[in-house]
Tab-separated table of C-alpha atoms and ligand atoms in Angstrom:
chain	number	residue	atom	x	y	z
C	7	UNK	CA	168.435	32.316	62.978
C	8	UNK	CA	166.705	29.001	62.075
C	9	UNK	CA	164.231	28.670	58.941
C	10	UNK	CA	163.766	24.918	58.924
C	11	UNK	CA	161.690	23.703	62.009
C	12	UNK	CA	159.895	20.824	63.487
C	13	UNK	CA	158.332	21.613	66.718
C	14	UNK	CA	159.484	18.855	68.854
C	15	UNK	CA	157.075	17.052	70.309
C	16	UNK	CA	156.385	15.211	66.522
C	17	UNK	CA	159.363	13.317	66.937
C	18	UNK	CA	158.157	11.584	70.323
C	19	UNK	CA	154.662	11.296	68.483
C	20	UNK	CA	156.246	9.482	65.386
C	21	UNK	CA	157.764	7.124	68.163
C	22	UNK	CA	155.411	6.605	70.420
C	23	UNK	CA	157.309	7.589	73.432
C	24	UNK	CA	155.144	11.019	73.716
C	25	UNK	CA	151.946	8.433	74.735
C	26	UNK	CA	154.059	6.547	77.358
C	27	UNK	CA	155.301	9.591	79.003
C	28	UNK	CA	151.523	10.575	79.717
C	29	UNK	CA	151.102	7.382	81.657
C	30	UNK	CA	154.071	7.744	83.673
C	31	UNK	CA	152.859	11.369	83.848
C	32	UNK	CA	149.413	10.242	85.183
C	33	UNK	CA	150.685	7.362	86.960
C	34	UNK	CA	152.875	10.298	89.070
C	35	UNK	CA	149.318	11.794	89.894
C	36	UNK	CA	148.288	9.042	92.199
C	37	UNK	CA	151.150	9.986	94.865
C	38	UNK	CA	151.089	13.309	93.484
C	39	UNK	CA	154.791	14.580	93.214
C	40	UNK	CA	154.806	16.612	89.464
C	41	UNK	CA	156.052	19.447	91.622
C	42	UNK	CA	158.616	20.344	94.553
C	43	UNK	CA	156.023	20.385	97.171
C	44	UNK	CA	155.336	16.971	96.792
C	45	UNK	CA	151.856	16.978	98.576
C	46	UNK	CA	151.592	12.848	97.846
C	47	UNK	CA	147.523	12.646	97.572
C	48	UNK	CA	145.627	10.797	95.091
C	49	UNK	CA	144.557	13.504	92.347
C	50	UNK	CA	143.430	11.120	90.455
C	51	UNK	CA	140.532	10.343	93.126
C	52	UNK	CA	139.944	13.883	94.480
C	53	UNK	CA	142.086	17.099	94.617
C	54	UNK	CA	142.572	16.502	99.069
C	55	UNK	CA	145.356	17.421	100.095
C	56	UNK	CA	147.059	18.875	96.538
C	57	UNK	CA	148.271	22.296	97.464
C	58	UNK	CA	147.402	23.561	93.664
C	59	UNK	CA	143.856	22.107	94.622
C	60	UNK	CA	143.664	20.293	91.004
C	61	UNK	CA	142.543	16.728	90.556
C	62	UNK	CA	142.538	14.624	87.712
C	63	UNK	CA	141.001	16.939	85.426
C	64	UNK	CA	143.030	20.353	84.838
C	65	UNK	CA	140.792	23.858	84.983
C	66	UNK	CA	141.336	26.728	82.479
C	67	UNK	CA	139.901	29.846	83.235
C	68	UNK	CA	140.358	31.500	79.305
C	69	UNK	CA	142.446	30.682	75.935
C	70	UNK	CA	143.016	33.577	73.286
C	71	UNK	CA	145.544	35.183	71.367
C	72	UNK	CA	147.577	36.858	73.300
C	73	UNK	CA	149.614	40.271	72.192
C	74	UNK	CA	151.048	41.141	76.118
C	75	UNK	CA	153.406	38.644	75.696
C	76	UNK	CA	157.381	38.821	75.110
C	77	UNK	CA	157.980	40.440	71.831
C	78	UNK	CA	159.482	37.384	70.585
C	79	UNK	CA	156.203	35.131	71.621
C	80	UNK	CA	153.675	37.707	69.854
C	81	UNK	CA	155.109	38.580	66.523
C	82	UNK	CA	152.130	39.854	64.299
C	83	UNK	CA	149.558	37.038	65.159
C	84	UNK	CA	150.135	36.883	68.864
C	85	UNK	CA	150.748	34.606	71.613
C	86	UNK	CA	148.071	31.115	71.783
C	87	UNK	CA	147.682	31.061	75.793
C	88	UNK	CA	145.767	28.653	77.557
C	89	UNK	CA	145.476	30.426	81.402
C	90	UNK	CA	145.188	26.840	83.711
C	91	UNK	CA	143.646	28.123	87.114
C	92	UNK	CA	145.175	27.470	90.649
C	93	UNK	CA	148.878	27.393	90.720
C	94	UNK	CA	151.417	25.463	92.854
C	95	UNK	CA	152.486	28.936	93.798
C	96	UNK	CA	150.630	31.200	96.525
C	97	UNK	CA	152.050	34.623	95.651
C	98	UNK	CA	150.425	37.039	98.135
C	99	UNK	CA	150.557	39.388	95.839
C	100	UNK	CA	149.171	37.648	92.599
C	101	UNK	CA	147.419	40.049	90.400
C	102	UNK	CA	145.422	37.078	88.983
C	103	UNK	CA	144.305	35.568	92.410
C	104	UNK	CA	140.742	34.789	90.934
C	105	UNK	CA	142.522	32.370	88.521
C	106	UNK	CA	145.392	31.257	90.313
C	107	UNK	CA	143.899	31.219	94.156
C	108	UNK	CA	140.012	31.584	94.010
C	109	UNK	CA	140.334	28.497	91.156
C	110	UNK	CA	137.938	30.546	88.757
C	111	UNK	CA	137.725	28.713	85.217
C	112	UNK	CA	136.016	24.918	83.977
C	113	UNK	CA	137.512	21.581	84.323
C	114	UNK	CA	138.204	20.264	80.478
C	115	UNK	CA	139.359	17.154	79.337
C	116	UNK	CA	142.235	16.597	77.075
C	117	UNK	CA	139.947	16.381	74.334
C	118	UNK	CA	139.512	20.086	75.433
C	119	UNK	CA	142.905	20.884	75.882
C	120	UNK	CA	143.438	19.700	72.016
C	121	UNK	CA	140.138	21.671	70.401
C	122	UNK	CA	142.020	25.000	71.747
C	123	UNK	CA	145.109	24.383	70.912
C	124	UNK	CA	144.215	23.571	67.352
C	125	UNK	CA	141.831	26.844	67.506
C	126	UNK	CA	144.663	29.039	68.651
C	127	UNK	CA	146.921	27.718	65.850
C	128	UNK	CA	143.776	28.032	63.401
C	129	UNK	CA	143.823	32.171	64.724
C	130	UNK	CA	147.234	32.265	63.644
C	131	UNK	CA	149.103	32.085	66.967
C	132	UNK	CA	152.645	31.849	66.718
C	133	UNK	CA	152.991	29.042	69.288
C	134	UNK	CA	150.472	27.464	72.618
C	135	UNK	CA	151.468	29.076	75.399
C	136	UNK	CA	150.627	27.303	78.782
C	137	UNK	CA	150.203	29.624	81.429
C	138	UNK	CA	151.025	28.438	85.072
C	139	UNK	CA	151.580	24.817	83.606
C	140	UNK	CA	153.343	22.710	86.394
C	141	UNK	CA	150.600	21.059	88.413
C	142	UNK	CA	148.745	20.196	85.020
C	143	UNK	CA	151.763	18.754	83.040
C	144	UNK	CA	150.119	15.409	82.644
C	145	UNK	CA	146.831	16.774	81.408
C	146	UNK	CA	148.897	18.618	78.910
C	147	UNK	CA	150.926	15.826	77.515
C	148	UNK	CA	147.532	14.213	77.132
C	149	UNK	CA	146.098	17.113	75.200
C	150	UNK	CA	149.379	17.408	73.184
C	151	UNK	CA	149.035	14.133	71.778
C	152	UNK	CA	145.531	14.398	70.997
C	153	UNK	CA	146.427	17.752	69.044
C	154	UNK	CA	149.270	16.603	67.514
C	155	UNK	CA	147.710	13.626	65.801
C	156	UNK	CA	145.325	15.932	64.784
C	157	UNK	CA	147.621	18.713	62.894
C	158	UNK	CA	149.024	20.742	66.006
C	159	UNK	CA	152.283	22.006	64.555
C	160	UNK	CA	152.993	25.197	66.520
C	161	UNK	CA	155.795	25.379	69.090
C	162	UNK	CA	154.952	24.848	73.152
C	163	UNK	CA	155.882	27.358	75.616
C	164	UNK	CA	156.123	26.595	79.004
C	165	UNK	CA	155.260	29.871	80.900
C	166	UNK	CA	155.898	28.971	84.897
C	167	UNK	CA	156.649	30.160	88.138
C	168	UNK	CA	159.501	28.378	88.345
C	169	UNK	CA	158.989	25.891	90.851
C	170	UNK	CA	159.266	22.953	88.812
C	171	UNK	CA	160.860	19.600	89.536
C	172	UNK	CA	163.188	17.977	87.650
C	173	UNK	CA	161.665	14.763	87.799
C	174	UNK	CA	158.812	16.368	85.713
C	175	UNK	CA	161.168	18.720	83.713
C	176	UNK	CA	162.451	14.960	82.065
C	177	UNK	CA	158.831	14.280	81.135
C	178	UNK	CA	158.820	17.308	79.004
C	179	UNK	CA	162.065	17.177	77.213
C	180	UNK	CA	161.495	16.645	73.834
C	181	UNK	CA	158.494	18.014	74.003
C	182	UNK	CA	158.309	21.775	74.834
C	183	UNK	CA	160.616	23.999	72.374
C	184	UNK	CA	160.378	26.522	74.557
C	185	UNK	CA	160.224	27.307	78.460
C	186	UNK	CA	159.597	30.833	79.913
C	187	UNK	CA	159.828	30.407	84.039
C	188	UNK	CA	160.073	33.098	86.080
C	189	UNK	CA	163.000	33.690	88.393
C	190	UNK	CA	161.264	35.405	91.374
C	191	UNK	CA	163.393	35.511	94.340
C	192	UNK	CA	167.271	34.717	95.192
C	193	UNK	CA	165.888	34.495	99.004
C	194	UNK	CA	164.564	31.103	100.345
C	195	UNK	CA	163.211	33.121	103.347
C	196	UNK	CA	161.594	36.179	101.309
C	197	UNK	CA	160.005	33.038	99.167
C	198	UNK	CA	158.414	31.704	102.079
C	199	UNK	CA	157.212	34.346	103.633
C	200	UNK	CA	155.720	36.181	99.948
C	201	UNK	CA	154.560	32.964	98.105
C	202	UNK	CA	154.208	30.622	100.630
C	203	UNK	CA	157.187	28.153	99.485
C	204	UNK	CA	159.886	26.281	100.888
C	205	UNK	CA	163.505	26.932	98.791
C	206	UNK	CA	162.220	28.559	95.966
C	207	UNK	CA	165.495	29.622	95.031
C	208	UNK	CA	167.364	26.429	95.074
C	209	UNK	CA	164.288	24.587	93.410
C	210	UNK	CA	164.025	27.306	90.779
C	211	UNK	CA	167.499	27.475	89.745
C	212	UNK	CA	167.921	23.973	89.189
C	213	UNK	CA	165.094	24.023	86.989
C	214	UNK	CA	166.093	26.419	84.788
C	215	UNK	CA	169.463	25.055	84.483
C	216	UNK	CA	167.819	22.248	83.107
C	217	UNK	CA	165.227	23.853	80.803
C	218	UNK	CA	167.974	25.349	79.640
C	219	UNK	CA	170.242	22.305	78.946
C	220	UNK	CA	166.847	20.971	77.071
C	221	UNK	CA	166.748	23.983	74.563
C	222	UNK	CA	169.418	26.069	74.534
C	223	UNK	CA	169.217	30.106	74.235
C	224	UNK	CA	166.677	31.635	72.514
C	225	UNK	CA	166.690	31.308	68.521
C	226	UNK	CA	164.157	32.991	66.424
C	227	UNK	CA	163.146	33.013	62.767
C	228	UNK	CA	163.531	35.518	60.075
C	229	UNK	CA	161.116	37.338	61.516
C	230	UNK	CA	162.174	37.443	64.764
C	231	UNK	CA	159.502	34.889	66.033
C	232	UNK	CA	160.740	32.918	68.881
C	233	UNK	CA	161.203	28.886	67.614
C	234	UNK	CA	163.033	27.479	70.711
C	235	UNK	CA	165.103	27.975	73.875
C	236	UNK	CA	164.838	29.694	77.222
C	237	UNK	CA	163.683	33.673	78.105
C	238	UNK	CA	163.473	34.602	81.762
C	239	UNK	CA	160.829	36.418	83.109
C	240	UNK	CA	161.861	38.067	86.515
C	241	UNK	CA	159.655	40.682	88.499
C	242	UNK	CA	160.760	43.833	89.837
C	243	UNK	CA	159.560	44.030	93.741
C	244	UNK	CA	159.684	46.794	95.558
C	245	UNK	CA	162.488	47.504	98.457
C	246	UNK	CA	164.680	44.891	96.050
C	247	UNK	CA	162.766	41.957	97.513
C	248	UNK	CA	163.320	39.902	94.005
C	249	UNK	CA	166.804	39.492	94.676
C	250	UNK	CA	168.057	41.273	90.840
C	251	UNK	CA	171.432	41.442	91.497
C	252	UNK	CA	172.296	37.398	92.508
C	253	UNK	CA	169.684	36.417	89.866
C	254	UNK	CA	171.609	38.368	87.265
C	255	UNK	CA	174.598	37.049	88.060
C	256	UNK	CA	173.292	33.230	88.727
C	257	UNK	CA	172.339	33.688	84.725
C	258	UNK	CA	175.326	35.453	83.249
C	259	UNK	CA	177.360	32.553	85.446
C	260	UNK	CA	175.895	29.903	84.967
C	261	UNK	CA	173.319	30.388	82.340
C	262	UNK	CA	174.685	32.179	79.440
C	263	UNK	CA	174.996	35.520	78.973
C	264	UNK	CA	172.950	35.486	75.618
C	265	UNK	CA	169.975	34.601	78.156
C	266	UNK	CA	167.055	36.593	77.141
C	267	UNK	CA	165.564	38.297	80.289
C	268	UNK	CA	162.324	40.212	80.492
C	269	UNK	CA	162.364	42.680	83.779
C	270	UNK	CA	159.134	43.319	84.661
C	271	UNK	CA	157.763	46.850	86.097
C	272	UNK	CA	154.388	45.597	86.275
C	273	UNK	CA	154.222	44.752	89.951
C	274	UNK	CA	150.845	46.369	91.541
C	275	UNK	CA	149.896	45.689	95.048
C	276	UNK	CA	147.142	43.259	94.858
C	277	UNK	CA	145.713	40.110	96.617
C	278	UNK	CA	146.738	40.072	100.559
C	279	UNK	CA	149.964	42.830	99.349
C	280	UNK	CA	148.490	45.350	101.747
C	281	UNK	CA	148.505	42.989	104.923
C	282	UNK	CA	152.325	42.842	103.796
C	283	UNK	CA	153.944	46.427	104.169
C	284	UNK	CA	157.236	45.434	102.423
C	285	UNK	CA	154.624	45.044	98.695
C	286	UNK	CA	152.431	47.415	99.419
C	287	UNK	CA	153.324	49.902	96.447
C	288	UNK	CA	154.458	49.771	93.080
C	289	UNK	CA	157.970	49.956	93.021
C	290	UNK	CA	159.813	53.214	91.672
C	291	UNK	CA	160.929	53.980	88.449
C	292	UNK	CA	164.618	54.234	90.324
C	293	UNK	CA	164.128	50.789	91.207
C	294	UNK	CA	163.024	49.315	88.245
C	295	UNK	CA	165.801	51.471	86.853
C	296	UNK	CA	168.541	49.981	89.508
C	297	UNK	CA	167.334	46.733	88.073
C	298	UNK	CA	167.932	46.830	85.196
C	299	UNK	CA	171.169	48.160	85.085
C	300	UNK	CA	172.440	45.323	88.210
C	301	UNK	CA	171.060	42.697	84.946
C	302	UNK	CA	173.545	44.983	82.139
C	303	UNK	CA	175.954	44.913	84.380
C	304	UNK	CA	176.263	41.155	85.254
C	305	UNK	CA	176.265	40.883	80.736
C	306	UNK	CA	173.037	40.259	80.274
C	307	UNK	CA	172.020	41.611	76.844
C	308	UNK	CA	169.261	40.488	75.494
C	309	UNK	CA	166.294	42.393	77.336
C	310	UNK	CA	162.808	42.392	75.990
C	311	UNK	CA	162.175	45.893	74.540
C	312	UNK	CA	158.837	45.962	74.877
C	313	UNK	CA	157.332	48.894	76.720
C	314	UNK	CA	155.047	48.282	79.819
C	315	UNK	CA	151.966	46.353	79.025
C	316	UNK	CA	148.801	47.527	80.361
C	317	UNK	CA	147.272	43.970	80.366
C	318	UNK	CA	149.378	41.084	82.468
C	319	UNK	CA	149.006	38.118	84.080
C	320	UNK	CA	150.990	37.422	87.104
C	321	UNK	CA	151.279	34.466	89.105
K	419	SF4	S1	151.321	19.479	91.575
K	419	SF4	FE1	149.857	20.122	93.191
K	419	SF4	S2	149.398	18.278	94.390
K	419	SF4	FE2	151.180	17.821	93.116
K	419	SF4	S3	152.936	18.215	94.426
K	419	SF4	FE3	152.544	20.139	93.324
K	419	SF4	S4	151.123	21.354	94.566
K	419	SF4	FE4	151.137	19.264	95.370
């Protein structure tokens, strides 16, 4: 438990080195690299050639407070989110594909960015919560400053697919208390052909080894609010395409086994899942089941115990 807290980004405010790491941030968006794909265009000019199809300005499609988060993200006044649309992800199967592939939402400036943070924290979220965050990460920092000088004093949560670079990861250390990526496959091939990605696995897995090296495991306060450190979201396919068992073992291994781990059972066949026969139903309770004990049994023990939501977002 920790009472005392300073979210972290304040520090790199009081010294100035949060500002510089938005230029070098923005600078990065010229050859565009901020993720493993690497696409190399000019987003600052036009959004040609950027797989996420985001320029210079970043797109949200909706901010509220949010109670279908992790039970640790929600306490009583709920999760801040800010959903950013397109993704550097192309899940065949996202449930949010009108957000994440159709690009539905508004461009906003920083200045934006910083008005709904500060709104969520006026609601009485219990952090912001940037949803699908890596091809945006310098528009953030920008908005994070802005906020920040103005009064933002409410943890960040990173809430990704996972396919994050590290080059980017060291732009955010120091600044994000708390990262939530998803682990979503232990197969580079079954990446490729389901989201459209080249060595997911290897990418991913890096990444959170060093999200986790930034913040540690998960610490809450009193009140059993998350403060900082790293949960795991991983997604229950059906015919075990998610790869439980070696992503179970990959945290309890080389992780921690205090990791805390929410496995999903949301998975619905949506998007272009029925042109792929392997997603094409939910998967069954004896697989979510199977799952969950292949993550116990690796020593895994902290799993969310939060029932299944009837609202998600899914990237
Ligand atoms: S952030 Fe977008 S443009 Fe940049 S490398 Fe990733 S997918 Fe490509």
């Amino acid at each position: 438990m920790v009472q005392a807290f300073e979210p972290a980004y304040l520090k790199l405010l009081r010294s100035g080195e949060l500002k510089k790491r938005v230029e070098e941030a923005y600078k990065r968006l010229e050859t565009c690299d901020i993720c493993p794909r690497e696409c190399g265009g000019n987003r600052r000019e036009s959004a040609k050639g950027a797989v996420c199809r985001t320029g210079e300005r970043a797109v949200v499609s909706s901010f509220n407070s949010h109670f279908g988060e992790e039970a640790p993200l929600v306490g009583r006044g709920g999760s801040g989110t800010i959903f950013f649309s397109w993704c550097n992800l192309k899940c065949q199967y996202c449930q949010n594909y009108e957000i994440s592939q159709l690009g539905h939402g508004r461009e906003v400036e920083p200045e934006d960015l910083a008005e709904m943070m500060l709104r969520l924290q006026a609601m009485g979220c219990h952090n912001i919560n940037f949803v699908s965050p890596t091809h945006v990460v310098p528009q953030i920092l920008a908005g994070v400053v802005i906020a920040a000088e103005a009064g933002l004093r409410l943890p960040l949560v990173y809430n990704t697919g996972g396919y994050d670079s590290l080059k980017t990861l060291a732009l955010l250390d120091g600044v994000f208390d708390i990262y939530m990526p998803d682990m979503k496959y232990a197969d580079a091939e079954i990446a490729r052909r389901y989201s459209k990605i080249e060595d997911y696995p290897r990418h991913n897995q890096v990444a959170v080894k060093e999200m986790y090296r930034q913040v540690g495991d998960l610490l809450t306060n009193d009140r059993g609010v998350a403060l900082q450190g790293l949960l795991i979201r991983h997604l229950v396919l059906p015919n075990g395409l998610a790869g439980t068992a070696k992503i179970a073992r990959f945290l309890a291994e080389e992780i921690s086994k205090d990791t805390y781990i929410n496995v999903m059972d949301q998975y619905r066949p949506r998007y272009k899942a029925h042109e792929l026969l392997d997603v094409d139903r939910h998967p069954t309770a004896q697989e979510y089941e199977e799952a969950v004990r292949l993550v116990e049994e690796a020593g895994l023990h902290r799993l969310d115990k939060r029932g299944p939501r009837l609202v998600w977002i899914l990237r």
